[in-house]
PDB file of C-alpha atoms in Angstrom:
ATOM      1  CA  MET A   1      -0.045   0.037   0.167  1.00 70.00           C
ATOM      2  CA  VAL A   2       1.350   3.280  -1.047  1.00 84.00           C
ATOM      3  CA  PHE A   3       0.800   6.211   1.306  1.00 84.00           C
ATOM      4  CA  ASP A   4      -0.714   9.164  -0.281  1.00 90.00           C
ATOM      5  CA  VAL A   5      -3.474  11.905   0.201  1.00 93.00           C
ATOM      6  CA  SER A   6      -6.407   9.381  -0.261  1.00 88.00           C
ATOM      7  CA  VAL A   7      -5.015   6.730   2.289  1.00 89.00           C
ATOM      8  CA  ALA A   8      -4.516   9.567   4.930  1.00 92.00           C
ATOM      9  CA  ILE A   9      -8.029  10.863   4.044  1.00 91.00           C
ATOM     10  CA  THR A  10      -9.345   7.579   4.533  1.00 91.00           C
ATOM     11  CA  TRP A  11      -7.631   6.900   8.052  1.00 93.00           C
ATOM     12  CA  ILE A  12      -8.476  10.349   9.171  1.00 94.00           C
ATOM     13  CA  LEU A  13     -12.283   9.435   8.382  1.00 93.00           C
ATOM     14  CA  PHE A  14     -12.098   6.091   9.952  1.00 95.00           C
ATOM     15  CA  LEU A  15     -10.442   7.289  13.285  1.00 97.00           C
ATOM     16  CA  ALA A  16     -12.879  10.426  13.388  1.00 97.00           C
ATOM     17  CA  LEU A  17     -15.770   7.858  13.641  1.00 97.00           C
ATOM     18  CA  PHE A  18     -14.669   6.694  17.185  1.00 98.00           C
ATOM     19  CA  PRO A  19     -15.312  10.210  18.886  1.00 98.00           C
ATOM     20  CA  ILE A  20     -18.187  10.863  16.775  1.00 98.00           C
ATOM     21  CA  ALA A  21     -19.879   7.574  18.019  1.00 98.00           C
ATOM     22  CA  PHE A  22     -18.990   8.035  21.552  1.00 98.00           C
ATOM     23  CA  PHE A  23     -20.157  11.645  21.786  1.00 97.00           C
ATOM     24  CA  TRP A  24     -23.542  10.797  20.139  1.00 97.00           C
ATOM     25  CA  LEU A  25     -24.019   7.855  22.513  1.00 98.00           C
ATOM     26  CA  ARG A  26     -22.966   9.511  25.397  1.00 97.00           C
ATOM     27  CA  ARG A  27     -25.561  12.217  24.421  1.00 96.00           C
ATOM     28  CA  ALA A  28     -28.260  10.017  24.250  1.00 97.00           C
ATOM     29  CA  TRP A  29     -27.192   8.358  27.662  1.00 97.00           C
ATOM     30  CA  ARG A  30     -27.479  11.574  29.241  1.00 96.00           C
ATOM     31  CA  ILE A  31     -30.721  12.208  27.599  1.00 96.00           C
ATOM     32  CA  GLY A  32     -32.387   8.726  28.061  1.00 95.00           C
ATOM     33  CA  ALA A  33     -30.871   7.469  31.628  1.00 96.00           C
ATOM     34  CA  LYS A  34     -29.614  10.573  33.560  1.00 95.00           C
ATOM     35  CA  ARG A  35     -32.562  12.942  32.142  1.00 94.00           C
ATOM     36  CA  ASP A  36     -30.038  15.532  31.363  1.00 93.00           C
ATOM     37  CA  PHE A  37     -31.795  18.193  28.990  1.00 93.00           C
ATOM     38  CA  SER A  38     -29.136  20.649  29.089  1.00 91.00           C
ATOM     39  CA  GLU A  39     -28.151  19.552  25.555  1.00 89.00           C
ATOM     40  CA  VAL A  40     -31.443  19.171  23.947  1.00 91.00           C
ATOM     41  CA  ALA A  41     -32.307  21.601  20.946  1.00 90.00           C
ATOM     42  CA  LEU A  42     -29.651  24.184  21.468  1.00 88.00           C
ATOM     43  CA  LYS A  43     -30.092  27.515  19.339  1.00 90.00           C
ATOM     44  CA  GLY A  44     -27.105  29.710  19.717  1.00 88.00           C
ATOM     45  CA  GLY A  45     -26.068  27.546  23.295  1.00 88.00           C
ATOM     46  CA  VAL A  46     -29.520  28.161  24.723  1.00 89.00           C
ATOM     47  CA  SER A  47     -31.998  25.602  25.498  1.00 89.00           C
ATOM     48  CA  PRO A  48     -35.792  25.907  24.522  1.00 90.00           C
ATOM     49  CA  GLU A  49     -38.453  26.952  26.899  1.00 89.00           C
ATOM     50  CA  ASN A  50     -39.513  23.499  27.542  1.00 90.00           C
ATOM     51  CA  PRO A  51     -36.289  21.045  26.605  1.00 92.00           C
ATOM     52  CA  ALA A  52     -38.271  17.944  28.001  1.00 93.00           C
ATOM     53  CA  LYS A  53     -40.884  18.364  25.115  1.00 94.00           C
ATOM     54  CA  TYR A  54     -37.930  17.851  22.531  1.00 95.00           C
ATOM     55  CA  ALA A  55     -35.800  15.503  24.573  1.00 95.00           C
ATOM     56  CA  PRO A  56     -37.564  12.111  22.847  1.00 96.00           C
ATOM     57  CA  TYR A  57     -36.720  13.353  19.472  1.00 96.00           C
ATOM     58  CA  GLU A  58     -33.164  14.276  20.401  1.00 96.00           C
ATOM     59  CA  LEU A  59     -32.772  11.305  22.018  1.00 97.00           C
ATOM     60  CA  ALA A  60     -33.819   9.170  19.032  1.00 97.00           C
ATOM     61  CA  ILE A  61     -31.804  11.394  16.549  1.00 97.00           C
ATOM     62  CA  ASN A  62     -28.501  10.925  18.627  1.00 97.00           C
ATOM     63  CA  LEU A  63     -29.049   6.914  19.481  1.00 98.00           C
ATOM     64  CA  ILE A  64     -29.783   5.926  15.787  1.00 98.00           C
ATOM     65  CA  ALA A  65     -27.068   7.961  14.265  1.00 98.00           C
ATOM     66  CA  GLY A  66     -24.267   6.655  17.405  1.00 98.00           C
ATOM     67  CA  THR A  67     -25.510   3.290  16.771  1.00 98.00           C
ATOM     68  CA  VAL A  68     -25.291   3.151  13.199  1.00 98.00           C
ATOM     69  CA  ILE A  69     -21.826   4.838  13.357  1.00 98.00           C
ATOM     70  CA  ALA A  70     -20.742   2.071  16.199  1.00 98.00           C
ATOM     71  CA  THR A  71     -22.036  -0.634  13.487  1.00 98.00           C
ATOM     72  CA  VAL A  72     -20.109   0.716  10.823  1.00 98.00           C
ATOM     73  CA  ILE A  73     -17.077   0.706  13.046  1.00 97.00           C
ATOM     74  CA  VAL A  74     -17.414  -2.836  13.648  1.00 97.00           C
ATOM     75  CA  LEU A  75     -18.052  -3.797  10.393  1.00 97.00           C
ATOM     76  CA  ILE A  76     -14.996  -2.001   8.891  1.00 96.00           C
ATOM     77  CA  LEU A  77     -12.864  -3.884  11.911  1.00 96.00           C
ATOM     78  CA  LEU A  78     -14.600  -7.187  10.781  1.00 97.00           C
ATOM     79  CA  GLY A  79     -13.582  -6.586   7.065  1.00 94.00           C
ATOM     80  CA  ARG A  80     -16.969  -6.696   6.137  1.00 96.00           C
ATOM     81  CA  LEU A  81     -17.588  -3.282   4.367  1.00 94.00           C
ATOM     82  CA  ASP A  82     -15.339  -1.871   1.241  1.00 94.00           C
ATOM     83  CA  TYR A  83     -14.204   1.628   1.504  1.00 92.00           C
ATOM     84  CA  SER A  84     -16.881   3.233  -0.662  1.00 93.00           C
ATOM     85  CA  THR A  85     -19.934   1.560   1.195  1.00 96.00           C
ATOM     86  CA  TRP A  86     -18.509   2.397   4.730  1.00 95.00           C
ATOM     87  CA  SER A  87     -17.731   6.112   3.775  1.00 95.00           C
ATOM     88  CA  ALA A  88     -21.006   6.234   1.826  1.00 96.00           C
ATOM     89  CA  ILE A  89     -22.882   5.445   5.308  1.00 97.00           C
ATOM     90  CA  ALA A  90     -20.959   7.229   7.342  1.00 96.00           C
ATOM     91  CA  GLY A  91     -20.908  10.308   5.549  1.00 95.00           C
ATOM     92  CA  SER A  92     -24.622   9.909   5.135  1.00 97.00           C
ATOM     93  CA  THR A  93     -25.038   9.335   8.491  1.00 98.00           C
ATOM     94  CA  ILE A  94     -23.216  12.378  10.072  1.00 97.00           C
ATOM     95  CA  TRP A  95     -24.937  14.624   7.532  1.00 97.00           C
ATOM     96  CA  CYS A  96     -28.661  13.231   8.457  1.00 98.00           C
ATOM     97  CA  LYS A  97     -27.830  13.704  11.878  1.00 97.00           C
ATOM     98  CA  PHE A  98     -26.522  17.448  11.452  1.00 97.00           C
ATOM     99  CA  PHE A  99     -29.618  18.196   9.545  1.00 98.00           C
ATOM    100  CA  ALA A 100     -32.291  16.449  11.839  1.00 97.00           C
ATOM    101  CA  SER A 101     -30.538  17.967  15.293  1.00 95.00           C
ATOM    102  CA  PHE A 102     -30.356  21.501  13.543  1.00 95.00           C
ATOM    103  CA  GLY A 103     -34.263  20.836  12.213  1.00 96.00           C
ATOM    104  CA  LEU A 104     -34.947  20.144  15.826  1.00 95.00           C
ATOM    105  CA  SER A 105     -33.209  22.973  17.355  1.00 94.00           C
ATOM    106  CA  ARG A 106     -34.835  25.589  14.951  1.00 93.00           C
ATOM    107  CA  GLN A 107     -38.649  23.929  15.710  1.00 93.00           C
ATOM    108  CA  ALA A 108     -37.982  23.886  19.263  1.00 93.00           C
ATOM    109  CA  HIS A 109     -37.174  27.587  19.383  1.00 90.00           C
ATOM    110  CA  VAL A 110     -40.261  28.716  16.879  1.00 88.00           C
ATOM    111  CA  LYS A 111     -42.028  31.688  18.560  1.00 79.00           C
ATOM    112  CA  LEU A 112     -45.641  32.030  17.233  1.00 71.00           C
ATOM    113  CA  GLY A 113     -47.680  35.381  17.381  1.00 63.00           C
ATOM    114  CA  ARG A 114     -46.749  38.604  17.909  1.00 64.00           C
ATOM    115  CA  GLN A 115     -43.283  39.337  19.917  1.00 62.00           C
ATOM    116  CA  PRO A 116     -43.498  42.174  22.329  1.00 61.00           C
ATOM    117  CA  LYS A 117     -41.101  44.825  21.734  1.00 62.00           C
TER     118      LYS A 117
END
């Protein structure tokens, strides 16, 4: 194997999957088991008025994404996935998780009606 840019990027992506899975599964654990809603639907670092209302959705987003990434890691280590497959699964999962969390945070901070000045 010749070490070039594509090999370096492949290793960077693979090694980045470990902390990504860890943080997402840890966040799911904090929301589900510890009932810590401090990181639910943040917008500008601020929680919504009722974070418990959005906690099940944030829990599902993080749990599904973290589980998919952890499964990809295991399948890579077992040699069951080739590069194009696992990079597509990992990349799609990362983007879908970001979009879902972004959408949830915007939905949680919607203010309907007239705002006082």
